[in-house]
Short mmCIF file of N, CA and C in Angstrom, two decimals:
data_model
loop_
_atom_site.label_atom_id
_atom_site.label_comp_id
_atom_site.label_asym_id
_atom_site.label_seq_id
_atom_site.Cartn_x
_atom_site.Cartn_y
_atom_site.Cartn_z
N MET R 7 151.26 86.78 81.23
CA MET R 7 150.77 87.70 82.26
C MET R 7 150.83 87.05 83.63
N ASP R 8 150.98 87.88 84.61
CA ASP R 8 150.99 87.42 85.99
C ASP R 8 149.60 86.84 86.33
N PRO R 9 149.49 85.61 86.88
CA PRO R 9 148.21 85.00 87.23
C PRO R 9 147.37 85.85 88.19
N ASN R 10 148.02 86.58 89.10
CA ASN R 10 147.28 87.44 90.02
C ASN R 10 146.57 88.57 89.29
N VAL R 11 147.20 89.11 88.27
CA VAL R 11 146.60 90.18 87.47
C VAL R 11 145.41 89.63 86.69
N ILE R 12 145.56 88.42 86.14
CA ILE R 12 144.46 87.79 85.40
C ILE R 12 143.27 87.56 86.33
N ASP R 13 143.50 87.01 87.54
CA ASP R 13 142.41 86.80 88.51
C ASP R 13 141.72 88.10 88.85
N GLU R 14 142.50 89.15 89.09
CA GLU R 14 141.94 90.44 89.46
C GLU R 14 141.06 90.99 88.34
N LYS R 15 141.52 90.90 87.10
CA LYS R 15 140.76 91.40 85.95
C LYS R 15 139.48 90.61 85.76
N SER R 16 139.53 89.29 85.91
CA SER R 16 138.34 88.46 85.67
C SER R 16 137.30 88.62 86.77
N SER R 17 137.71 89.03 87.97
CA SER R 17 136.75 89.20 89.06
C SER R 17 136.08 90.58 89.01
N ASN R 18 136.63 91.50 88.27
CA ASN R 18 136.05 92.84 88.14
C ASN R 18 135.27 92.94 86.84
N THR R 19 134.09 92.37 86.82
CA THR R 19 133.28 92.41 85.61
C THR R 19 132.64 93.79 85.46
N LYS R 20 132.18 94.07 84.27
CA LYS R 20 131.52 95.36 84.01
C LYS R 20 130.24 95.49 84.85
N VAL R 21 129.53 94.37 85.03
CA VAL R 21 128.30 94.40 85.82
C VAL R 21 128.59 94.84 87.25
N GLU R 22 129.63 94.28 87.85
CA GLU R 22 129.98 94.64 89.22
C GLU R 22 130.35 96.11 89.32
N ASN R 23 131.06 96.64 88.34
CA ASN R 23 131.49 98.03 88.39
C ASN R 23 130.31 98.99 88.28
N LYS R 24 129.27 98.62 87.54
CA LYS R 24 128.12 99.50 87.35
C LYS R 24 127.15 99.46 88.52
N LYS R 25 127.14 98.39 89.27
CA LYS R 25 126.18 98.21 90.36
C LYS R 25 126.60 99.04 91.57
N GLU R 26 125.69 99.91 92.01
CA GLU R 26 126.00 100.72 93.19
C GLU R 26 125.91 99.84 94.43
N LYS R 27 126.69 100.19 95.45
CA LYS R 27 126.64 99.45 96.71
C LYS R 27 125.37 99.80 97.46
N TRP R 28 124.84 98.79 98.15
CA TRP R 28 123.65 99.00 98.97
C TRP R 28 124.07 99.60 100.30
N ASN R 29 123.30 100.56 100.82
CA ASN R 29 123.64 101.23 102.08
C ASN R 29 123.16 100.46 103.32
N LYS R 30 122.65 99.28 103.14
CA LYS R 30 122.19 98.40 104.23
C LYS R 30 121.03 98.99 105.03
N GLN R 31 120.28 99.91 104.42
CA GLN R 31 119.17 100.55 105.10
C GLN R 31 117.93 100.69 104.22
N ASP R 32 118.11 101.04 102.96
CA ASP R 32 117.00 101.46 102.11
C ASP R 32 116.47 100.36 101.20
N PHE R 33 115.14 100.31 101.11
CA PHE R 33 114.43 99.37 100.25
C PHE R 33 113.37 100.14 99.46
N VAL R 34 113.00 99.59 98.31
CA VAL R 34 111.80 100.03 97.61
C VAL R 34 110.75 98.97 97.89
N VAL R 35 109.53 99.42 98.18
CA VAL R 35 108.41 98.51 98.35
C VAL R 35 107.34 98.91 97.33
N ASN R 36 106.93 97.95 96.52
CA ASN R 36 105.83 98.18 95.58
C ASN R 36 104.53 97.88 96.31
N PHE R 37 103.62 98.83 96.26
CA PHE R 37 102.31 98.65 96.90
C PHE R 37 101.26 98.67 95.79
N GLU R 38 100.82 97.49 95.41
CA GLU R 38 99.82 97.37 94.34
C GLU R 38 98.46 97.75 94.92
N ASP R 39 97.93 98.90 94.51
CA ASP R 39 96.64 99.40 95.00
C ASP R 39 95.53 98.71 94.21
N LYS R 40 94.79 97.81 94.87
CA LYS R 40 93.74 97.02 94.22
C LYS R 40 92.75 96.56 95.28
N PRO R 41 91.72 95.76 94.94
CA PRO R 41 90.72 95.37 95.95
C PRO R 41 91.29 94.70 97.20
N SER R 42 92.41 93.98 97.07
CA SER R 42 92.98 93.29 98.24
C SER R 42 93.88 94.19 99.08
N ARG R 43 94.14 95.41 98.62
CA ARG R 43 94.90 96.37 99.44
C ARG R 43 94.69 97.77 98.88
N LYS R 44 94.48 98.70 99.78
CA LYS R 44 94.23 100.09 99.40
C LYS R 44 95.25 101.00 100.07
N TRP R 45 95.78 101.93 99.29
CA TRP R 45 96.78 102.87 99.78
C TRP R 45 96.24 103.69 100.96
N GLU R 46 94.97 104.09 100.90
CA GLU R 46 94.39 104.87 102.00
C GLU R 46 94.47 104.11 103.32
N ASP R 47 94.23 102.80 103.30
CA ASP R 47 94.33 101.98 104.52
C ASP R 47 95.77 101.94 105.02
N ALA R 48 96.70 101.77 104.10
CA ALA R 48 98.12 101.69 104.46
C ALA R 48 98.60 102.97 105.13
N VAL R 49 98.14 104.11 104.63
CA VAL R 49 98.51 105.40 105.22
C VAL R 49 97.86 105.56 106.59
N LYS R 50 96.57 105.28 106.66
CA LYS R 50 95.82 105.47 107.91
C LYS R 50 96.35 104.64 109.07
N TYR R 51 96.66 103.37 108.80
CA TYR R 51 97.06 102.46 109.88
C TYR R 51 98.56 102.21 109.96
N GLY R 52 99.31 102.58 108.93
CA GLY R 52 100.76 102.41 108.95
C GLY R 52 101.22 101.01 108.63
N PHE R 53 101.09 100.62 107.36
CA PHE R 53 101.57 99.30 106.95
C PHE R 53 101.79 99.26 105.44
N ILE R 54 102.49 98.23 105.01
CA ILE R 54 102.54 97.84 103.60
C ILE R 54 102.20 96.37 103.58
N SER R 55 101.79 95.86 102.41
CA SER R 55 101.45 94.44 102.34
C SER R 55 101.61 93.93 100.92
N ALA R 56 101.67 92.60 100.82
CA ALA R 56 101.72 91.92 99.54
C ALA R 56 101.15 90.52 99.75
N GLY R 57 100.60 89.94 98.71
CA GLY R 57 100.04 88.61 98.82
C GLY R 57 99.57 88.10 97.47
N GLY R 58 98.88 86.97 97.51
CA GLY R 58 98.40 86.37 96.29
C GLY R 58 99.30 85.24 95.81
N GLY R 59 100.33 84.94 96.59
CA GLY R 59 101.29 83.89 96.25
C GLY R 59 102.62 84.21 96.89
N ARG R 60 103.41 83.19 97.17
CA ARG R 60 104.71 83.40 97.84
C ARG R 60 105.66 84.25 97.01
N TRP R 61 105.54 84.20 95.67
CA TRP R 61 106.42 85.01 94.83
C TRP R 61 106.25 86.49 95.18
N TYR R 62 105.03 86.90 95.49
CA TYR R 62 104.75 88.30 95.80
C TYR R 62 105.12 88.67 97.23
N SER R 63 104.90 87.79 98.17
CA SER R 63 105.10 88.13 99.58
C SER R 63 106.49 87.80 100.12
N ARG R 64 107.21 86.88 99.51
CA ARG R 64 108.49 86.41 100.08
C ARG R 64 109.53 87.50 100.22
N THR R 65 109.56 88.48 99.32
CA THR R 65 110.59 89.52 99.39
C THR R 65 110.39 90.46 100.58
N LEU R 66 109.20 90.44 101.18
CA LEU R 66 108.97 91.25 102.38
C LEU R 66 109.82 90.76 103.55
N ASN R 67 110.27 89.50 103.47
CA ASN R 67 111.13 88.93 104.53
C ASN R 67 112.47 89.64 104.65
N GLN R 68 112.88 90.37 103.62
CA GLN R 68 114.14 91.12 103.68
C GLN R 68 114.06 92.31 104.63
N LEU R 69 112.85 92.83 104.81
CA LEU R 69 112.67 94.05 105.61
C LEU R 69 112.91 93.76 107.09
N PHE R 70 113.59 94.67 107.75
CA PHE R 70 113.89 94.50 109.17
C PHE R 70 113.49 95.77 109.91
N VAL R 71 113.25 95.63 111.21
CA VAL R 71 112.89 96.78 112.03
C VAL R 71 114.00 97.82 111.92
N GLY R 72 113.62 99.04 111.58
CA GLY R 72 114.57 100.13 111.40
C GLY R 72 114.92 100.40 109.95
N ALA R 73 114.59 99.48 109.05
CA ALA R 73 114.86 99.70 107.62
C ALA R 73 114.00 100.87 107.14
N ARG R 74 114.54 101.62 106.19
CA ARG R 74 113.79 102.72 105.57
C ARG R 74 113.22 102.22 104.25
N ILE R 75 111.94 102.47 104.04
CA ILE R 75 111.33 102.05 102.79
C ILE R 75 110.87 103.26 101.97
N PHE R 76 111.08 103.14 100.69
CA PHE R 76 110.60 104.10 99.71
C PHE R 76 109.44 103.38 99.01
N CYS R 77 108.23 103.79 99.31
CA CYS R 77 107.06 103.07 98.83
C CYS R 77 106.57 103.66 97.52
N MET R 78 106.33 102.78 96.55
CA MET R 78 105.81 103.24 95.28
C MET R 78 104.62 102.40 94.84
N ILE R 79 103.73 103.04 94.12
CA ILE R 79 102.60 102.35 93.51
C ILE R 79 102.95 102.18 92.03
N PRO R 80 103.02 100.93 91.56
CA PRO R 80 103.38 100.70 90.16
C PRO R 80 102.50 101.51 89.21
N LYS R 81 103.11 102.04 88.18
CA LYS R 81 102.48 102.85 87.14
C LYS R 81 102.01 104.21 87.65
N SER R 82 102.30 104.54 88.91
CA SER R 82 101.96 105.86 89.46
C SER R 82 103.24 106.58 89.89
N GLY R 83 103.96 105.98 90.85
CA GLY R 83 105.20 106.58 91.32
C GLY R 83 105.35 106.41 92.82
N TYR R 84 106.31 107.14 93.37
CA TYR R 84 106.61 107.07 94.80
C TYR R 84 105.57 107.85 95.59
N VAL R 85 105.04 107.20 96.64
CA VAL R 85 103.97 107.80 97.44
C VAL R 85 104.34 107.99 98.90
N ALA R 86 105.47 107.43 99.35
CA ALA R 86 105.81 107.56 100.77
C ALA R 86 107.23 107.12 101.06
N ILE R 87 107.70 107.59 102.21
CA ILE R 87 108.93 107.09 102.83
C ILE R 87 108.56 106.77 104.27
N GLY R 88 109.01 105.62 104.74
CA GLY R 88 108.70 105.23 106.11
C GLY R 88 109.78 104.36 106.71
N THR R 89 109.60 104.04 107.98
CA THR R 89 110.51 103.18 108.72
C THR R 89 109.76 101.94 109.17
N VAL R 90 110.35 100.78 108.96
CA VAL R 90 109.74 99.51 109.38
C VAL R 90 109.77 99.44 110.90
N ILE R 91 108.60 99.13 111.51
CA ILE R 91 108.52 99.05 112.98
C ILE R 91 108.18 97.64 113.48
N ASP R 92 107.91 96.71 112.55
CA ASP R 92 107.65 95.33 112.94
C ASP R 92 107.94 94.42 111.74
N THR R 93 108.32 93.19 112.02
CA THR R 93 108.64 92.25 110.94
C THR R 93 107.37 91.76 110.25
N VAL R 94 107.55 91.16 109.09
CA VAL R 94 106.43 90.67 108.29
C VAL R 94 105.66 89.57 109.02
N LYS R 95 104.32 89.63 108.87
CA LYS R 95 103.45 88.63 109.49
C LYS R 95 102.28 88.33 108.55
N PRO R 96 101.72 87.12 108.63
CA PRO R 96 100.48 86.86 107.89
C PRO R 96 99.39 87.77 108.44
N ILE R 97 98.49 88.21 107.61
CA ILE R 97 97.49 89.20 108.00
C ILE R 97 96.67 88.78 109.22
N LYS R 98 96.40 87.49 109.35
CA LYS R 98 95.58 87.04 110.48
C LYS R 98 96.28 87.24 111.83
N ASP R 99 97.61 87.44 111.83
CA ASP R 99 98.37 87.61 113.07
C ASP R 99 98.71 89.06 113.38
N VAL R 100 98.19 90.00 112.59
CA VAL R 100 98.56 91.40 112.74
C VAL R 100 97.57 92.15 113.63
N THR R 101 98.11 92.93 114.57
CA THR R 101 97.29 93.79 115.41
C THR R 101 97.85 95.21 115.38
N PHE R 102 96.99 96.17 115.66
CA PHE R 102 97.39 97.57 115.74
C PHE R 102 96.91 98.13 117.07
N LYS R 103 97.66 99.05 117.61
CA LYS R 103 97.27 99.70 118.86
C LYS R 103 96.42 100.92 118.52
N LEU R 104 95.16 100.89 118.92
CA LEU R 104 94.25 102.01 118.71
C LEU R 104 93.65 102.40 120.05
N ASN R 105 93.84 103.64 120.44
CA ASN R 105 93.33 104.13 121.74
C ASN R 105 93.77 103.22 122.88
N GLN R 106 95.06 102.88 122.90
CA GLN R 106 95.67 102.05 123.95
C GLN R 106 95.17 100.61 123.97
N THR R 107 94.46 100.18 122.92
CA THR R 107 93.93 98.83 122.86
C THR R 107 94.47 98.12 121.63
N GLU R 108 94.92 96.86 121.79
CA GLU R 108 95.35 96.05 120.65
C GLU R 108 94.11 95.58 119.88
N VAL R 109 94.09 95.88 118.59
CA VAL R 109 92.95 95.53 117.74
C VAL R 109 93.45 94.68 116.58
N LYS R 110 92.77 93.55 116.34
CA LYS R 110 93.13 92.70 115.20
C LYS R 110 92.89 93.47 113.91
N MET R 111 93.72 93.21 112.93
CA MET R 111 93.55 93.88 111.64
C MET R 111 92.17 93.58 111.06
N SER R 112 91.66 92.40 111.30
CA SER R 112 90.34 92.02 110.78
C SER R 112 89.21 92.85 111.39
N ASP R 113 89.48 93.51 112.52
CA ASP R 113 88.46 94.36 113.16
C ASP R 113 88.55 95.83 112.75
N LEU R 114 89.52 96.17 111.90
CA LEU R 114 89.65 97.54 111.43
C LEU R 114 88.64 97.83 110.33
N THR R 115 88.29 99.10 110.18
CA THR R 115 87.44 99.52 109.08
C THR R 115 88.37 99.84 107.91
N LEU R 116 88.34 98.96 106.91
CA LEU R 116 89.24 99.09 105.78
C LEU R 116 88.48 99.39 104.48
N LYS R 117 89.12 100.17 103.62
CA LYS R 117 88.56 100.42 102.28
C LYS R 117 88.78 99.23 101.36
N ALA R 118 89.82 98.44 101.61
CA ALA R 118 90.10 97.25 100.80
C ALA R 118 88.99 96.23 101.03
N THR R 119 88.32 95.83 99.96
CA THR R 119 87.18 94.92 100.08
C THR R 119 87.58 93.45 100.14
N ASN R 120 88.83 93.14 99.79
CA ASN R 120 89.25 91.74 99.75
C ASN R 120 90.60 91.52 100.41
N MET R 121 90.89 92.28 101.45
CA MET R 121 92.20 92.19 102.10
C MET R 121 92.41 90.83 102.77
N PHE R 122 91.33 90.18 103.17
CA PHE R 122 91.44 88.92 103.90
C PHE R 122 91.21 87.70 103.00
N HIS R 123 91.51 87.87 101.70
CA HIS R 123 91.44 86.73 100.78
C HIS R 123 92.39 85.64 101.27
N ASP R 124 91.99 84.42 101.15
CA ASP R 124 92.85 83.27 101.48
C ASP R 124 93.51 83.38 102.85
N VAL R 125 92.80 83.93 103.84
CA VAL R 125 93.38 84.22 105.15
C VAL R 125 93.99 83.00 105.84
N GLU R 126 93.48 81.83 105.57
CA GLU R 126 94.00 80.62 106.20
C GLU R 126 95.06 79.91 105.35
N ASP R 127 95.31 80.41 104.15
CA ASP R 127 96.29 79.82 103.25
C ASP R 127 97.58 80.63 103.30
N LEU R 128 98.59 80.10 103.98
CA LEU R 128 99.84 80.84 104.17
C LEU R 128 100.61 81.05 102.86
N GLU R 129 100.25 80.36 101.80
CA GLU R 129 100.87 80.60 100.49
C GLU R 129 100.28 81.84 99.82
N LYS R 130 98.97 82.03 99.93
CA LYS R 130 98.28 83.07 99.15
C LYS R 130 97.81 84.29 99.94
N CYS R 131 97.77 84.20 101.26
CA CYS R 131 97.23 85.32 102.05
C CYS R 131 98.10 86.56 101.96
N GLU R 132 97.54 87.68 102.41
CA GLU R 132 98.31 88.93 102.49
C GLU R 132 99.30 88.82 103.64
N TYR R 133 100.47 89.37 103.42
CA TYR R 133 101.49 89.51 104.47
C TYR R 133 101.67 90.99 104.72
N VAL R 134 101.79 91.36 105.98
CA VAL R 134 101.78 92.77 106.39
C VAL R 134 103.05 93.12 107.15
N VAL R 135 103.58 94.30 106.85
CA VAL R 135 104.71 94.88 107.57
C VAL R 135 104.25 96.23 108.10
N LYS R 136 104.32 96.42 109.42
CA LYS R 136 103.92 97.71 110.00
C LYS R 136 105.03 98.74 109.80
N VAL R 137 104.60 99.97 109.51
CA VAL R 137 105.51 101.04 109.12
C VAL R 137 105.10 102.34 109.82
N LYS R 138 106.10 103.12 110.19
CA LYS R 138 105.85 104.50 110.64
C LYS R 138 106.16 105.40 109.43
N TRP R 139 105.14 106.05 108.91
CA TRP R 139 105.32 106.90 107.74
C TRP R 139 106.00 108.20 108.15
N LEU R 140 107.06 108.57 107.43
CA LEU R 140 107.76 109.85 107.65
C LEU R 140 107.14 110.94 106.78
N ALA R 141 106.67 110.54 105.61
CA ALA R 141 106.01 111.45 104.68
C ALA R 141 105.24 110.61 103.67
N ASN R 142 104.09 111.11 103.23
CA ASN R 142 103.31 110.38 102.22
C ASN R 142 102.41 111.33 101.46
N VAL R 143 101.99 110.87 100.29
CA VAL R 143 101.04 111.60 99.46
C VAL R 143 100.00 110.61 98.94
N SER R 144 98.96 111.12 98.35
CA SER R 144 97.94 110.25 97.75
C SER R 144 98.47 109.62 96.48
N LYS R 145 97.79 108.61 96.01
CA LYS R 145 98.17 107.95 94.76
C LYS R 145 98.20 108.95 93.61
N GLU R 146 97.27 109.88 93.62
CA GLU R 146 97.17 110.89 92.55
C GLU R 146 98.35 111.86 92.56
N GLU R 147 98.99 112.01 93.70
CA GLU R 147 100.13 112.94 93.82
C GLU R 147 101.48 112.23 93.73
N ALA R 148 101.47 110.95 93.36
CA ALA R 148 102.70 110.15 93.31
C ALA R 148 103.78 110.84 92.48
N TYR R 149 105.02 110.62 92.89
CA TYR R 149 106.18 111.27 92.27
C TYR R 149 106.91 110.29 91.35
N TRP R 150 107.13 110.74 90.11
CA TRP R 150 107.91 109.95 89.18
C TRP R 150 108.62 110.87 88.20
N VAL R 151 109.92 110.64 88.03
CA VAL R 151 110.69 111.29 86.97
C VAL R 151 111.56 110.22 86.32
N LYS R 152 111.93 110.46 85.10
CA LYS R 152 112.78 109.51 84.38
C LYS R 152 114.07 109.26 85.16
N GLY R 153 114.47 107.99 85.21
CA GLY R 153 115.71 107.62 85.88
C GLY R 153 115.53 107.03 87.26
N LEU R 154 114.31 107.12 87.84
CA LEU R 154 114.09 106.52 89.16
C LEU R 154 114.03 105.00 89.02
N LYS R 155 114.47 104.30 90.05
CA LYS R 155 114.50 102.84 90.04
C LYS R 155 113.11 102.26 90.28
N ALA R 156 112.85 101.16 89.57
CA ALA R 156 111.62 100.41 89.76
C ALA R 156 111.86 98.99 89.24
N ASN R 157 111.26 98.03 89.91
CA ASN R 157 111.21 96.67 89.37
C ASN R 157 109.98 95.99 89.94
N GLN R 158 109.72 94.76 89.53
CA GLN R 158 108.44 94.14 89.85
C GLN R 158 108.38 93.43 91.20
N ASN R 159 109.47 93.33 91.93
CA ASN R 159 109.44 92.67 93.24
C ASN R 159 108.69 93.51 94.25
N SER R 160 108.05 92.85 95.20
CA SER R 160 107.31 93.58 96.25
C SER R 160 108.25 94.41 97.11
N ALA R 161 109.45 93.89 97.38
CA ALA R 161 110.45 94.65 98.14
C ALA R 161 111.82 94.29 97.59
N TYR R 162 112.68 95.29 97.46
CA TYR R 162 114.04 95.05 96.99
C TYR R 162 114.96 96.14 97.50
N LYS R 163 116.24 95.79 97.59
CA LYS R 163 117.25 96.73 98.09
C LYS R 163 117.40 97.89 97.12
N LEU R 164 117.34 99.10 97.66
CA LEU R 164 117.48 100.31 96.85
C LEU R 164 118.95 100.68 96.77
N ARG R 165 119.52 100.51 95.59
CA ARG R 165 120.94 100.77 95.38
C ARG R 165 121.19 102.04 94.56
N SER R 166 120.15 102.76 94.22
CA SER R 166 120.30 103.94 93.37
C SER R 166 120.33 105.22 94.21
N GLN R 167 121.49 105.83 94.33
CA GLN R 167 121.60 107.08 95.09
C GLN R 167 120.77 108.17 94.43
N TYR R 168 120.68 108.15 93.12
CA TYR R 168 119.86 109.12 92.39
C TYR R 168 118.40 109.03 92.86
N THR R 169 117.87 107.81 92.93
CA THR R 169 116.48 107.61 93.39
C THR R 169 116.33 108.07 94.83
N ILE R 170 117.24 107.70 95.70
CA ILE R 170 117.19 108.11 97.10
C ILE R 170 117.15 109.63 97.20
N ASP R 171 118.07 110.29 96.52
CA ASP R 171 118.16 111.76 96.58
C ASP R 171 116.90 112.43 96.03
N LYS R 172 116.42 111.99 94.88
CA LYS R 172 115.26 112.63 94.24
C LYS R 172 113.99 112.44 95.07
N VAL R 173 113.79 111.24 95.60
CA VAL R 173 112.56 110.98 96.37
C VAL R 173 112.62 111.70 97.72
N LEU R 174 113.78 111.70 98.38
CA LEU R 174 113.93 112.47 99.63
C LEU R 174 113.65 113.95 99.37
N GLU R 175 114.17 114.47 98.28
CA GLU R 175 113.95 115.88 97.93
C GLU R 175 112.46 116.15 97.71
N PHE R 176 111.79 115.27 96.98
CA PHE R 176 110.34 115.43 96.74
C PHE R 176 109.57 115.50 98.05
N PHE R 177 109.92 114.62 99.00
CA PHE R 177 109.21 114.57 100.28
C PHE R 177 109.78 115.56 101.31
N GLU R 178 110.76 116.34 100.89
CA GLU R 178 111.37 117.34 101.75
C GLU R 178 111.92 116.74 103.05
N LEU R 179 112.63 115.62 102.89
CA LEU R 179 113.26 114.94 104.03
C LEU R 179 114.77 114.98 103.85
N ASN R 180 115.49 114.94 104.96
CA ASN R 180 116.95 114.86 104.94
C ASN R 180 117.39 113.42 104.81
N ALA R 181 118.60 113.20 104.35
CA ALA R 181 119.11 111.84 104.15
C ALA R 181 119.12 111.02 105.43
N ASP R 182 119.25 111.65 106.59
CA ASP R 182 119.34 110.91 107.85
C ASP R 182 117.97 110.68 108.50
N GLU R 183 116.91 111.07 107.86
CA GLU R 183 115.56 110.84 108.44
C GLU R 183 115.04 109.48 108.09
#
């Protein structure tokens, strides 16, 4: 056989053929609703977060200003679509503009009772990404149907057009929003 044909065949593995291309825009973010973070707070103030160890928070570093996130609560389903408006920061460095005034996150009235766990420990503290929500629902109204993408990382590239289409349809948004 021609060596060029052999190289071409060996570089086209079945795994590569099955993997959809990433659109360089969309991510899934898992938002674990628990004492250290509450979905109601995330909706009210416009953020997502992860913490408790670098394994949980490090994937938030992939998110960039302008990225679109499909937010889901594990074991519930998709609860929102939003746009990233600021890069990831340790919780102690996060501020929000309320009534034209910059307010530290620690001064907000939050439902999460333990959001500031390990605030001085950059390995374990919560990391926050500010988001402009385009559409959202409560945890109880979360959307899930068989075939939607999910994995355990806090943030990951969404490569499933099926998931993008179904979740956009659920939230009644167009693909370009």
